[in-house]
Amino acid sequence: MNRVKIAPSILAADHADLKGEILKAQEAGADMIHVDVADGHFAPNISMGPDTVRSIRKVTKLPLDIHLMISDPEKFAEPFLTAGSDIVTVHTEVVNERQVARLSEVVREQGRKFGIALKPATPIPTWFRNQLNDIDLLLVLSVNPGFPGQAFMPEVLPKVKSAVKMADSADFEVEVDGGVDQENVPTIIKAGATVLVAGASIFRKGDVKSALKQMRAVAERSLQELSA
Ligand code: DX5
Ligand code: ZN
């Protein structure tokens, strides 16, 4: 099994020092930077927009993993791509199969990756199997969208396992997002997640570098146990 990727979520970082926070995460070995975009409509918070992505694009070469928690991803995919996003993920609650196929084309035409996301109560869509070749990443939210620092919802783990089974025959990442911390990483990895998004457990623990390194150590140990 490949190494699990860690994607620190800057929603939980100090927004007055995003550069400093991103560089600390990068130095500690982050694999990508997770950027949560909330529009105050799909999710009950307002966070960051394309201008923020454009600015952080200049401070790191790490892939920028953009999670669009917005009602109208068709309108905003393009500005986020232009701003320098590497992965653009949209919620299945606001797009149908046809829109997913079209958005995937738009994103991939620019050499970027396309993901779909599911809220905790949203099942894997019936059309998912038809679209496997259009999707690079499936994001399973393990908290309700909008805010960092919420408790992980273990009831999403069966959904992660089903997604991973489907992924066997396709090539995509399964990302778990929300309430991931140094304690629950082993169960999440056992369920088969390949990307861990972590906000509060990286940026609100006092020391970003040691928090990330500790998460990496737990993740590697869990992977070793799985392959033993
Ligand atoms: C939830 C966001 C998450 C969140 C993660 O709305 O999609 O990415 O910021 O933060 P933690 O890890 O603190 O739950
Ligand atoms: Zn997110």
Coordinates of C-alpha atoms and ligand atoms in Angstrom, one line a residue:
M1 CA 0.0 0.0 0.0
N2 CA 1.2 3.5 -0.8
R3 CA 1.8 6.0 2.0
V4 CA -1.3 7.8 3.2
K5 CA -1.3 11.5 2.4
I6 CA -1.9 14.2 5.0
A7 CA -3.7 17.3 3.9
P8 CA -3.7 20.0 6.6
S9 CA -6.9 22.2 6.4
I10 CA -6.1 25.8 6.6
L11 CA -9.6 26.7 7.7
A12 CA -8.3 25.9 11.2
A13 CA -5.1 27.9 10.8
D14 CA -4.3 31.5 11.8
H15 CA -5.8 33.4 8.8
A16 CA -3.6 36.4 9.5
D17 CA -0.6 34.2 8.9
L18 CA -1.6 31.7 6.2
K19 CA 1.9 31.8 4.7
G20 CA 3.6 31.0 8.0
E21 CA 1.2 28.3 8.8
I22 CA 1.4 26.7 5.3
L23 CA 5.2 26.8 5.4
K24 CA 5.3 25.1 8.8
A25 CA 3.0 22.3 7.5
Q26 CA 5.1 22.0 4.4
E27 CA 8.3 21.7 6.4
A28 CA 6.7 19.0 8.6
G29 CA 5.9 16.9 5.5
A30 CA 2.4 17.8 4.5
D31 CA 1.4 16.2 1.2
M32 CA -1.1 18.8 0.1
I33 CA -2.9 21.8 1.5
H34 CA -6.6 21.5 1.9
V35 CA -8.6 24.7 1.3
D36 CA -12.2 24.8 2.5
V37 CA -14.5 27.2 0.5
A38 CA -17.8 27.9 2.3
D39 CA -20.3 30.2 0.8
G40 CA -22.7 30.8 3.7
H41 CA -25.4 29.0 1.8
F42 CA -24.4 25.4 1.2
A43 CA -22.4 25.5 4.5
P44 CA -23.2 27.9 7.4
N45 CA -19.9 29.7 7.3
I46 CA -18.0 32.0 4.9
S47 CA -14.4 31.3 4.4
M48 CA -12.0 31.8 1.5
G49 CA -12.3 32.5 -2.2
P50 CA -10.2 32.4 -5.4
D51 CA -8.1 35.4 -4.3
T52 CA -6.9 33.5 -1.3
V53 CA -6.0 30.5 -3.5
R54 CA -4.1 32.8 -5.9
S55 CA -2.1 34.2 -3.0
I56 CA -1.3 30.9 -1.3
R57 CA -0.3 29.4 -4.8
K58 CA 2.7 31.8 -4.6
V59 CA 3.9 30.5 -1.2
T60 CA 3.9 26.8 -1.8
K61 CA 4.4 24.2 -4.5
L62 CA 2.4 21.6 -2.6
P63 CA -0.8 20.6 -4.4
L64 CA -3.8 22.8 -3.4
D65 CA -6.8 20.6 -2.6
I66 CA -9.9 22.8 -3.0
H67 CA -13.1 21.6 -1.2
L68 CA -16.0 23.6 -2.6
M69 CA -18.7 23.6 0.0
I70 CA -20.8 25.9 -2.2
S71 CA -24.2 25.8 -3.9
D72 CA -23.0 26.7 -7.4
P73 CA -19.8 24.9 -8.2
E74 CA -20.4 25.2 -12.0
K75 CA -20.1 29.0 -11.7
F76 CA -17.0 29.0 -9.6
A77 CA -14.9 26.0 -10.8
E78 CA -13.2 28.2 -13.5
P79 CA -12.0 31.0 -11.2
F80 CA -10.6 28.5 -8.7
L81 CA -8.8 26.7 -11.6
T82 CA -7.4 30.0 -12.8
A83 CA -6.2 30.8 -9.3
G84 CA -4.0 27.7 -9.2
S85 CA -6.1 24.9 -7.7
D86 CA -4.7 21.4 -8.3
I87 CA -7.7 19.4 -7.1
V88 CA -11.3 20.8 -7.3
T89 CA -13.9 18.9 -5.3
V90 CA -17.6 19.5 -5.5
H91 CA -20.5 18.3 -3.5
T92 CA -22.9 15.7 -4.9
E93 CA -25.8 17.2 -3.0
V94 CA -25.7 20.1 -5.5
V95 CA -24.7 18.5 -8.8
N96 CA -26.2 15.6 -10.8
E97 CA -24.4 13.0 -12.9
R98 CA -24.5 15.1 -16.1
Q99 CA -23.0 18.1 -14.2
V100 CA -20.3 15.9 -12.7
A101 CA -19.3 14.6 -16.1
R102 CA -19.1 18.2 -17.5
L103 CA -17.2 19.6 -14.5
S104 CA -14.8 16.7 -14.6
E105 CA -14.1 17.6 -18.2
V106 CA -13.5 21.3 -17.4
V107 CA -11.1 20.5 -14.6
R108 CA -9.2 17.7 -16.4
E109 CA -8.8 19.7 -19.6
Q110 CA -6.6 22.0 -17.6
G111 CA -4.5 19.1 -16.3
R112 CA -6.0 19.3 -12.8
K113 CA -7.8 16.7 -10.7
F114 CA -11.5 16.4 -10.1
G115 CA -13.2 15.2 -6.9
I116 CA -16.7 14.7 -5.5
A117 CA -17.7 15.1 -1.9
L118 CA -20.4 13.6 0.3
K119 CA -21.9 15.1 3.5
P120 CA -22.1 12.6 6.4
A121 CA -25.7 11.7 5.7
T122 CA -25.3 11.5 1.9
P123 CA -24.9 8.0 0.5
I124 CA -22.6 7.1 -2.4
P125 CA -24.7 8.2 -5.5
T126 CA -26.3 5.5 -7.6
W127 CA -24.5 7.0 -10.7
F128 CA -21.1 6.7 -9.0
R129 CA -20.1 3.5 -10.8
N130 CA -20.8 5.1 -14.2
Q131 CA -18.6 8.0 -13.4
L132 CA -15.6 6.2 -11.9
N133 CA -13.4 7.1 -14.8
D134 CA -14.2 10.8 -14.4
I135 CA -13.3 11.0 -10.7
D136 CA -9.9 11.4 -9.1
L137 CA -10.9 11.7 -5.5
L138 CA -13.9 10.9 -3.3
L139 CA -14.1 13.1 -0.2
V140 CA -16.1 11.6 2.7
L141 CA -17.1 14.3 5.1
S142 CA -17.0 13.0 8.7
V143 CA -18.5 16.2 10.2
N144 CA -21.2 18.5 8.9
P145 CA -19.7 21.1 6.6
G146 CA -18.6 24.5 7.7
F147 CA -16.3 24.5 10.7
P148 CA -13.1 23.0 12.0
G149 CA -12.8 21.5 15.4
Q150 CA -15.9 19.3 15.4
A151 CA -16.0 15.7 16.6
F152 CA -15.4 12.9 14.1
M153 CA -18.5 10.9 13.1
P154 CA -17.6 7.2 13.1
E155 CA -20.8 6.3 11.3
V156 CA -19.3 7.4 8.0
L157 CA -16.7 4.6 8.2
P158 CA -18.8 1.9 6.4
K159 CA -19.2 4.4 3.5
V160 CA -15.5 4.8 3.4
K161 CA -15.1 1.0 3.2
S162 CA -17.6 0.7 0.4
A163 CA -15.9 3.5 -1.6
V164 CA -12.6 1.8 -1.1
K165 CA -14.0 -1.5 -2.5
M166 CA -15.2 0.4 -5.6
A167 CA -11.8 2.1 -5.8
D168 CA -10.1 -1.2 -6.2
S169 CA -11.1 -1.3 -9.9
A170 CA -10.5 2.4 -10.5
D171 CA -7.8 4.8 -9.7
F172 CA -8.9 7.4 -7.2
E173 CA -8.1 8.7 -3.7
V174 CA -10.5 8.3 -0.8
E175 CA -10.2 11.3 1.4
V176 CA -11.7 11.6 4.9
D177 CA -12.4 15.1 6.1
G178 CA -13.6 16.3 9.5
G179 CA -12.5 15.6 13.1
V180 CA -9.5 13.5 12.0
D181 CA -6.9 13.5 14.8
Q182 CA -3.9 11.6 16.1
E183 CA -6.2 9.1 18.0
N184 CA -8.7 8.1 15.3
V185 CA -6.2 7.9 12.4
P186 CA -5.8 4.1 12.9
T187 CA -9.5 3.3 12.4
I188 CA -9.7 5.7 9.4
I189 CA -6.7 4.1 7.7
K190 CA -8.1 0.6 8.5
A191 CA -11.3 1.6 6.7
G192 CA -9.0 2.3 3.7
A193 CA -8.7 6.1 3.4
T194 CA -5.8 7.3 1.4
V195 CA -5.9 11.0 2.2
L196 CA -6.4 12.4 5.7
V197 CA -7.6 16.0 6.0
A198 CA -6.8 17.5 9.4
G199 CA -7.5 21.0 10.6
A200 CA -7.7 21.6 14.4
S201 CA -5.5 18.5 15.2
I202 CA -2.7 20.2 13.2
F203 CA -3.2 23.9 13.5
R204 CA -4.7 24.2 17.0
K205 CA -2.5 21.9 19.0
G206 CA 0.2 24.5 19.8
D207 CA 2.9 23.2 17.6
V208 CA 2.1 22.6 13.9
K209 CA 5.2 20.6 13.1
S210 CA 5.1 18.2 16.0
A211 CA 1.3 17.7 15.6
L212 CA 1.8 16.8 11.9
K213 CA 4.8 14.6 12.6
Q214 CA 2.9 12.8 15.3
M215 CA 0.0 12.2 12.9
R216 CA 2.5 10.9 10.3
A217 CA 4.0 8.5 12.8
V218 CA 0.6 7.1 13.8
A219 CA -0.4 6.8 10.1
E220 CA 2.8 4.9 9.2
R221 CA 2.4 2.6 12.1
S222 CA -1.2 1.8 11.1
L223 CA -0.2 1.1 7.6
Q224 CA 2.6 -1.2 8.7
E225 CA 0.2 -3.1 11.0
L226 CA -2.2 -3.5 8.1
S227 CA 0.4 -5.0 5.8
A228 CA 1.9 -7.2 8.5
Ligands
DX5_1 C1 -15.4 21.0 7.4 C2 -14.2 21.1 6.5 C3 -13.0 20.5 7.0 C4 -12.5 21.1 8.3 C5 -11.5 20.1 8.9 O1 -16.3 22.0 7.0 O2 -14.5 20.6 5.2 O3 -12.0 20.4 6.1 O4 -12.0 22.3 8.2 O5 -11.2 20.6 10.2 P1 -11.1 19.6 11.4 O6 -10.0 18.6 11.1 O7 -10.7 20.5 12.5 O8 -12.4 19.0 11.6
ZN2 ZN -12.8 20.2 3.8

